[in-house]
Amino acid sequence: MSAPLLDVRNVLKRYPVRGGVFGRTRGEVHAVEDVSFTLAKGETLGLVGESGCGKSTLGRTIIRLEEANSGGVNFDGEDLLALSRKELFERRRHLQMIFQDPYSSLNPRMTLGEIVREPLAIHRIGNRKQQLEEVTMLLEKVGMKPEMIDRYPHEFSGGQRQRIGIARALALRPRLVIADEPMSALDVSVQAQVLNLMVSLQRELDLTYLFISHDLTVVEYISDTIAVMYLGRIVETGPKRAVFDAPAHPYTRALIDAAPVRDPRLRGASHPIRGETPSPINPPPGCAFHPRCPFAIDRCKEAIPPLEAHDSPGHRVACIRREEIAGELKRPAVVSASP
């Protein structure tokens, strides 16, 4: 078995909380807590969870837009967290990011052509003529007309701006693209267009995606493997079908129940979660999900459950009751209607 393209090991990211007259540290925001996963070349890992669970922070930490407190990010055999600024600059062309908000992620003072050409100019790839030729080719790939090259971001729709963001991310021909909620600011009809574009570009350019989203419908469509995140920790991970058809963590089941389905026969018995997400400044003891979990027992408060193998290859769950409650959480099979 070949080594994974991306190997994230025990990544920890916390932010100090300061207050008082002297600005002393009064606590920490536990944004990412001991997260580990692997991603194979050419595959898509869907990272899902509620807003504030730490998934965007994890993506930014992997690419070192945020600096981790500890852990390792091994990309193609090299620890990105150990690189100097100069070494990181040289590797950055192989890792790019598509940002959540297409309105704020583009410089309003730059034209479309300047935005897409900028990565090529910074990394000194080709002369100006060659760069412009590459920009024209990229725009055509993402469905933008070359005659738009001198327009500014405010002249485009949300879907067009996200296509510009995708073109900019692909300008350096990266091997890994981290897509941080790329559909959340788009209308549903535009989401489908951009999503299909990303799938076709992945096949054409042999891209690897870390796809961050709270929309399970989108994640189920595009992903090969799934990682479910809650309050800074991954609570379930595995192949797409294993996680969606036989979820073993109550939080995963609750996310699936909350997503709309076209066939009501696919909706199982609802296990709603109660209350609000606990504060990441003062997370609960033991399993962080236990205050909201309908299956919680006293033992859930005692220790943080590790990610352990479940019933199929690659399927891992952080729940001490996973075997007991698995049958109740499984998605029902569709039963054909009687003639």
CSV table of C-alpha atoms in Angstrom, one decimal:
chain,number,residue,atom,x,y,z
A,1,MET,CA,0.0,0.0,0.0
A,2,SER,CA,1.5,3.4,-1.0
A,3,ALA,CA,2.0,6.1,1.5
A,4,PRO,CA,-0.7,8.8,1.8
A,5,LEU,CA,-0.2,12.1,0.2
A,6,LEU,CA,-1.3,13.9,3.4
A,7,ASP,CA,-0.8,12.5,6.9
A,8,VAL,CA,-2.0,14.7,9.8
A,9,ARG,CA,-0.9,13.5,13.2
A,10,ASN,CA,-2.1,14.8,16.6
A,11,VAL,CA,-2.5,18.4,15.5
A,12,LEU,CA,-3.4,20.8,18.3
A,13,LYS,CA,-4.4,24.4,17.9
A,14,ARG,CA,-5.5,26.6,20.8
A,15,TYR,CA,-6.0,30.4,21.0
A,16,PRO,CA,-5.3,32.3,24.2
A,17,VAL,CA,-8.2,34.2,25.8
A,18,ARG,CA,-7.0,37.4,27.3
A,19,GLY,CA,-8.7,39.9,29.6
A,20,GLY,CA,-8.4,42.3,32.4
A,21,VAL,CA,-6.3,45.5,32.7
A,22,PHE,CA,-3.0,43.8,31.9
A,23,GLY,CA,-4.4,41.5,29.2
A,24,ARG,CA,-3.4,38.3,31.0
A,25,THR,CA,-4.3,34.9,29.6
A,26,ARG,CA,-7.5,33.7,31.3
A,27,GLY,CA,-8.1,30.6,29.3
A,28,GLU,CA,-7.8,28.9,25.9
A,29,VAL,CA,-10.1,28.2,23.0
A,30,HIS,CA,-9.7,24.5,22.2
A,31,ALA,CA,-10.1,24.9,18.4
A,32,VAL,CA,-8.4,21.7,17.2
A,33,GLU,CA,-7.7,18.9,19.7
A,34,ASP,CA,-5.4,16.0,18.8
A,35,VAL,CA,-6.7,15.5,15.3
A,36,SER,CA,-5.2,12.7,13.1
A,37,PHE,CA,-6.2,11.5,9.6
A,38,THR,CA,-4.7,10.5,6.3
A,39,LEU,CA,-5.6,11.4,2.7
A,40,ALA,CA,-4.6,9.3,-0.3
A,41,LYS,CA,-3.5,10.8,-3.6
A,42,GLY,CA,-6.5,11.5,-6.0
A,43,GLU,CA,-9.1,11.1,-3.3
A,44,THR,CA,-11.5,13.5,-1.6
A,45,LEU,CA,-11.9,13.6,2.2
A,46,GLY,CA,-15.1,15.4,3.4
A,47,LEU,CA,-14.6,17.1,6.7
A,48,VAL,CA,-18.0,17.8,8.3
A,49,GLY,CA,-19.5,19.3,11.4
A,50,GLU,CA,-21.4,22.2,12.9
A,51,SER,CA,-20.2,25.8,12.7
A,52,GLY,CA,-17.5,26.4,15.3
A,53,CYS,CA,-16.3,22.8,15.5
A,54,GLY,CA,-12.8,23.7,14.3
A,55,LYS,CA,-12.9,22.3,10.8
A,56,SER,CA,-11.9,25.6,9.0
A,57,THR,CA,-9.2,26.2,11.6
A,58,LEU,CA,-7.9,22.7,10.9
A,59,GLY,CA,-7.7,23.4,7.2
A,60,ARG,CA,-5.9,26.7,7.7
A,61,THR,CA,-3.5,25.0,10.2
A,62,ILE,CA,-2.6,22.3,7.7
A,63,ILE,CA,-1.6,24.8,5.1
A,64,ARG,CA,0.1,27.0,7.8
A,65,LEU,CA,-2.1,30.1,7.5
A,66,GLU,CA,-2.5,29.3,11.3
A,67,GLU,CA,0.4,27.9,13.2
A,68,ALA,CA,-0.2,24.6,15.2
A,69,ASN,CA,0.7,24.4,18.8
A,70,SER,CA,1.9,20.8,18.3
A,71,GLY,CA,1.5,17.8,16.0
A,72,GLY,CA,2.7,17.0,12.5
A,73,VAL,CA,1.5,17.6,9.0
A,74,ASN,CA,3.3,15.2,6.6
A,75,PHE,CA,2.8,16.1,3.0
A,76,ASP,CA,4.3,13.8,0.5
A,77,GLY,CA,6.9,12.6,3.1
A,78,GLU,CA,7.8,16.0,4.4
A,79,ASP,CA,6.6,17.7,7.7
A,80,LEU,CA,5.2,21.0,6.7
A,81,LEU,CA,5.2,22.3,10.3
A,82,ALA,CA,8.9,21.9,10.5
A,83,LEU,CA,9.7,23.9,7.4
A,84,SER,CA,11.3,27.3,7.5
A,85,ARG,CA,9.6,30.3,5.9
A,86,LYS,CA,11.7,29.9,2.7
A,87,GLU,CA,11.1,26.2,2.5
A,88,LEU,CA,7.4,26.6,3.0
A,89,PHE,CA,7.2,29.2,0.2
A,90,GLU,CA,8.7,26.7,-2.2
A,91,ARG,CA,6.2,23.9,-1.1
A,92,ARG,CA,3.2,26.3,-1.1
A,93,ARG,CA,2.7,25.9,-4.9
A,94,HIS,CA,1.7,22.2,-4.2
A,95,LEU,CA,-0.9,23.1,-1.6
A,96,GLN,CA,-3.6,25.7,-2.4
A,97,MET,CA,-6.9,26.8,-0.8
A,98,ILE,CA,-10.3,27.8,-2.0
A,99,PHE,CA,-11.8,30.1,0.5
A,100,GLN,CA,-15.4,30.2,1.9
A,101,ASP,CA,-16.4,33.7,0.9
A,102,PRO,CA,-15.9,34.6,-2.8
A,103,TYR,CA,-16.8,38.2,-2.0
A,104,SER,CA,-14.0,38.9,0.5
A,105,SER,CA,-11.3,36.5,-0.8
A,106,LEU,CA,-10.7,38.5,-4.0
A,107,ASN,CA,-8.9,41.8,-4.1
A,108,PRO,CA,-11.4,44.4,-5.3
A,109,ARG,CA,-8.6,46.5,-6.8
A,110,MET,CA,-7.3,43.8,-9.1
A,111,THR,CA,-8.8,42.6,-12.4
A,112,LEU,CA,-9.7,39.0,-13.1
A,113,GLY,CA,-6.5,38.5,-15.1
A,114,GLU,CA,-4.3,40.0,-12.4
A,115,ILE,CA,-5.9,37.8,-9.7
A,116,VAL,CA,-5.3,34.6,-11.5
A,117,ARG,CA,-1.9,35.6,-12.8
A,118,GLU,CA,-0.6,36.7,-9.3
A,119,PRO,CA,0.4,33.2,-8.1
A,120,LEU,CA,2.4,32.7,-11.3
A,121,ALA,CA,4.1,36.1,-10.9
A,122,ILE,CA,5.0,35.5,-7.3
A,123,HIS,CA,6.5,32.1,-8.0
A,124,ARG,CA,8.2,33.4,-11.2
A,125,ILE,CA,6.7,30.8,-13.5
A,126,GLY,CA,7.1,31.8,-17.1
A,127,ASN,CA,7.3,35.3,-18.6
A,128,ARG,CA,4.3,37.7,-18.8
A,129,LYS,CA,3.2,36.3,-22.2
A,130,GLN,CA,3.3,32.7,-21.0
A,131,GLN,CA,1.5,33.7,-17.8
A,132,LEU,CA,-1.3,35.4,-19.7
A,133,GLU,CA,-1.7,32.3,-21.9
A,134,GLU,CA,-1.9,30.2,-18.8
A,135,VAL,CA,-4.6,32.5,-17.3
A,136,THR,CA,-6.6,32.3,-20.5
A,137,MET,CA,-6.5,28.5,-20.4
A,138,LEU,CA,-7.5,28.4,-16.7
A,139,LEU,CA,-10.4,30.7,-17.3
A,140,GLU,CA,-11.7,28.5,-20.0
A,141,LYS,CA,-11.3,25.4,-17.8
A,142,VAL,CA,-13.5,27.0,-15.1
A,143,GLY,CA,-16.1,28.2,-17.6
A,144,MET,CA,-15.1,31.9,-17.7
A,145,LYS,CA,-14.8,33.8,-21.0
A,146,PRO,CA,-11.3,35.2,-21.8
A,147,GLU,CA,-12.8,38.6,-22.7
A,148,MET,CA,-13.7,39.1,-19.0
A,149,ILE,CA,-10.0,39.3,-18.1
A,150,ASP,CA,-10.1,43.1,-17.5
A,151,ARG,CA,-13.2,43.1,-15.3
A,152,TYR,CA,-13.1,43.6,-11.5
A,153,PRO,CA,-14.6,41.3,-8.9
A,154,HIS,CA,-17.7,43.5,-8.3
A,155,GLU,CA,-18.8,42.9,-11.9
A,156,PHE,CA,-19.2,39.2,-11.3
A,157,SER,CA,-21.9,37.1,-9.6
A,158,GLY,CA,-21.2,34.9,-6.6
A,159,GLY,CA,-20.8,31.8,-8.7
A,160,GLN,CA,-18.5,33.5,-11.1
A,161,ARG,CA,-16.3,34.8,-8.2
A,162,GLN,CA,-16.0,31.3,-6.8
A,163,ARG,CA,-14.9,30.1,-10.2
A,164,ILE,CA,-12.3,32.8,-10.2
A,165,GLY,CA,-11.1,31.5,-6.8
A,166,ILE,CA,-10.9,28.0,-8.2
A,167,ALA,CA,-8.9,29.2,-11.2
A,168,ARG,CA,-6.5,31.1,-8.8
A,169,ALA,CA,-6.1,28.0,-6.7
A,170,LEU,CA,-5.3,25.9,-9.8
A,171,ALA,CA,-2.8,28.3,-11.3
A,172,LEU,CA,0.2,26.7,-9.8
A,173,ARG,CA,-1.0,23.1,-10.6
A,174,PRO,CA,-1.2,22.0,-7.0
A,175,ARG,CA,-1.4,18.4,-5.8
A,176,LEU,CA,-3.7,19.2,-2.8
A,177,VAL,CA,-6.5,21.7,-2.7
A,178,ILE,CA,-8.2,22.5,0.6
A,179,ALA,CA,-11.8,23.7,-0.1
A,180,ASP,CA,-13.1,25.6,2.9
A,181,GLU,CA,-17.0,25.7,2.6
A,182,PRO,CA,-16.8,26.6,-1.1
A,183,MET,CA,-20.6,26.3,-1.6
A,184,SER,CA,-21.9,28.0,1.5
A,185,ALA,CA,-22.2,31.5,0.0
A,186,LEU,CA,-23.8,30.3,-3.3
A,187,ASP,CA,-27.4,29.8,-4.4
A,188,VAL,CA,-28.4,26.1,-4.7
A,189,SER,CA,-28.5,26.2,-8.5
A,190,VAL,CA,-25.0,27.7,-8.6
A,191,GLN,CA,-23.7,25.2,-6.0
A,192,ALA,CA,-24.5,22.4,-8.4
A,193,GLN,CA,-22.5,24.0,-11.2
A,194,VAL,CA,-19.5,24.7,-9.1
A,195,LEU,CA,-19.6,21.3,-7.5
A,196,ASN,CA,-19.7,19.5,-10.9
A,197,LEU,CA,-16.8,21.8,-12.0
A,198,MET,CA,-14.7,20.7,-9.0
A,199,VAL,CA,-15.4,17.0,-9.7
A,200,SER,CA,-14.5,17.3,-13.4
A,201,LEU,CA,-11.3,19.3,-12.6
A,202,GLN,CA,-10.3,16.6,-10.1
A,203,ARG,CA,-10.5,13.9,-12.8
A,204,GLU,CA,-8.8,16.0,-15.4
A,205,LEU,CA,-5.9,17.3,-13.3
A,206,ASP,CA,-5.6,14.4,-10.8
A,207,LEU,CA,-6.3,16.6,-7.8
A,208,THR,CA,-6.6,15.6,-4.2
A,209,TYR,CA,-9.3,17.5,-2.1
A,210,LEU,CA,-9.8,18.2,1.5
A,211,PHE,CA,-13.4,19.3,1.3
A,212,ILE,CA,-14.7,21.2,4.3
A,213,SER,CA,-18.4,21.6,4.7
A,214,HIS,CA,-21.5,21.5,7.0
A,215,ASP,CA,-23.7,20.3,4.1
A,216,LEU,CA,-23.9,16.5,4.2
A,217,THR,CA,-25.7,16.3,0.8
A,218,VAL,CA,-22.7,18.0,-0.9
A,219,VAL,CA,-20.2,16.0,1.1
A,220,GLU,CA,-21.9,12.7,0.2
A,221,TYR,CA,-21.8,13.5,-3.5
A,222,ILE,CA,-18.1,14.6,-3.8
A,223,SER,CA,-16.2,12.6,-1.1
A,224,ASP,CA,-14.5,9.2,-1.0
A,225,THR,CA,-14.0,9.2,2.8
A,226,ILE,CA,-15.7,11.2,5.6
A,227,ALA,CA,-14.4,12.7,8.8
A,228,VAL,CA,-17.0,14.0,11.3
A,229,MET,CA,-15.7,16.7,13.7
A,230,TYR,CA,-17.2,17.9,17.0
A,231,LEU,CA,-15.8,20.5,19.3
A,232,GLY,CA,-12.3,20.2,17.9
A,233,ARG,CA,-12.1,16.4,17.7
A,234,ILE,CA,-12.8,13.8,15.0
A,235,VAL,CA,-15.5,11.5,16.4
A,236,GLU,CA,-16.1,9.3,13.3
A,237,THR,CA,-14.2,8.6,10.1
A,238,GLY,CA,-14.3,6.1,7.3
A,239,PRO,CA,-15.4,5.3,3.8
A,240,LYS,CA,-18.3,7.3,2.6
A,241,ARG,CA,-20.8,4.5,2.4
A,242,ALA,CA,-19.8,3.0,5.8
A,243,VAL,CA,-20.3,6.4,7.5
A,244,PHE,CA,-23.6,7.3,5.8
A,245,ASP,CA,-25.3,3.9,5.7
A,246,ALA,CA,-24.1,2.7,9.1
A,247,PRO,CA,-23.2,5.6,11.3
A,248,ALA,CA,-21.9,4.5,14.7
A,249,HIS,CA,-21.6,7.8,16.5
A,250,PRO,CA,-24.8,9.6,17.8
A,251,TYR,CA,-23.6,12.9,16.5
A,252,THR,CA,-23.1,11.6,13.0
A,253,ARG,CA,-26.6,10.1,13.1
A,254,ALA,CA,-28.0,13.5,14.2
A,255,LEU,CA,-26.3,15.3,11.3
A,256,ILE,CA,-27.7,12.8,8.8
A,257,ASP,CA,-31.2,13.1,10.3
A,258,ALA,CA,-31.0,16.9,10.0
A,259,ALA,CA,-30.2,16.7,6.3
A,260,PRO,CA,-33.2,16.8,3.8
A,261,VAL,CA,-33.7,13.6,1.9
A,262,ARG,CA,-35.7,13.0,-1.4
A,263,ASP,CA,-36.9,9.6,-0.4
A,264,PRO,CA,-38.7,9.6,3.1
A,265,ARG,CA,-38.1,5.8,3.3
A,266,LEU,CA,-34.4,6.6,3.8
A,267,ARG,CA,-35.1,8.6,7.0
A,268,GLY,CA,-34.7,6.4,10.1
A,269,ALA,CA,-35.9,6.9,13.6
A,270,SER,CA,-34.8,10.4,14.7
A,271,HIS,CA,-32.4,10.7,17.7
A,272,PRO,CA,-32.4,14.5,18.1
A,273,ILE,CA,-29.6,16.2,20.0
A,274,ARG,CA,-30.5,18.6,22.7
A,275,GLY,CA,-29.0,21.9,23.8
A,276,GLU,CA,-26.2,24.0,22.3
A,277,THR,CA,-22.6,23.1,21.5
A,278,PRO,CA,-20.5,23.6,24.7
A,279,SER,CA,-18.0,26.4,24.9
A,280,PRO,CA,-14.6,25.5,23.4
A,281,ILE,CA,-13.1,27.5,26.2
A,282,ASN,CA,-14.4,25.1,28.8
A,283,PRO,CA,-15.2,21.8,27.1
A,284,PRO,CA,-17.0,19.1,29.1
A,285,PRO,CA,-15.0,16.3,30.7
A,286,GLY,CA,-14.8,12.9,29.0
A,287,CYS,CA,-16.7,12.7,25.7
A,288,ALA,CA,-17.4,16.3,24.7
A,289,PHE,CA,-20.8,15.2,23.1
A,290,HIS,CA,-22.2,13.6,26.3
A,291,PRO,CA,-24.2,16.6,27.5
A,292,ARG,CA,-26.3,16.5,24.2
A,293,CYS,CA,-26.2,12.7,23.5
A,294,PRO,CA,-29.4,10.7,23.9
A,295,PHE,CA,-27.4,7.6,24.6
A,296,ALA,CA,-25.0,9.0,27.2
A,297,ILE,CA,-24.3,7.2,30.5
A,298,ASP,CA,-22.2,8.2,33.5
A,299,ARG,CA,-19.1,6.4,32.0
A,300,CYS,CA,-19.1,8.9,29.1
A,301,LYS,CA,-18.1,11.7,31.5
A,302,GLU,CA,-15.0,9.9,32.7
A,303,ALA,CA,-12.5,9.8,29.8
A,304,ILE,CA,-12.1,11.1,26.2
A,305,PRO,CA,-12.9,8.1,24.0
A,306,PRO,CA,-10.2,7.2,21.4
A,307,LEU,CA,-11.0,6.6,17.7
A,308,GLU,CA,-11.3,2.8,17.5
A,309,ALA,CA,-12.0,0.4,14.7
A,310,HIS,CA,-15.6,-0.4,14.1
A,311,ASP,CA,-17.3,-3.0,11.8
A,312,SER,CA,-15.7,-2.3,8.4
A,313,PRO,CA,-12.2,-1.6,7.1
A,314,GLY,CA,-11.2,2.0,7.8
A,315,HIS,CA,-14.3,2.8,9.8
A,316,ARG,CA,-13.3,4.3,13.2
A,317,VAL,CA,-15.5,5.8,15.9
A,318,ALA,CA,-14.9,7.6,19.2
A,319,CYS,CA,-17.7,6.2,21.3
A,320,ILE,CA,-17.6,3.7,24.2
A,321,ARG,CA,-21.2,2.5,23.3
A,322,ARG,CA,-20.7,2.2,19.6
A,323,GLU,CA,-21.4,-1.6,19.5
A,324,GLU,CA,-24.5,-1.3,21.7
A,325,ILE,CA,-26.2,1.5,19.8
A,326,ALA,CA,-25.0,0.7,16.2
A,327,GLY,CA,-28.3,-1.0,15.3
A,328,GLU,CA,-30.4,2.0,16.3
A,329,LEU,CA,-28.2,4.4,14.4
A,330,LYS,CA,-28.0,2.5,11.1
A,331,ARG,CA,-29.8,4.1,8.1
A,332,PRO,CA,-32.7,1.9,7.0
A,333,ALA,CA,-32.7,0.2,3.6
A,334,VAL,CA,-35.3,1.3,1.0
A,335,VAL,CA,-38.2,-1.2,0.8
A,336,SER,CA,-39.8,-1.5,-2.6
A,337,ALA,CA,-43.5,-0.6,-2.7
A,338,SER,CA,-46.0,-3.4,-3.1
A,339,PRO,CA,-47.4,-3.9,-6.6
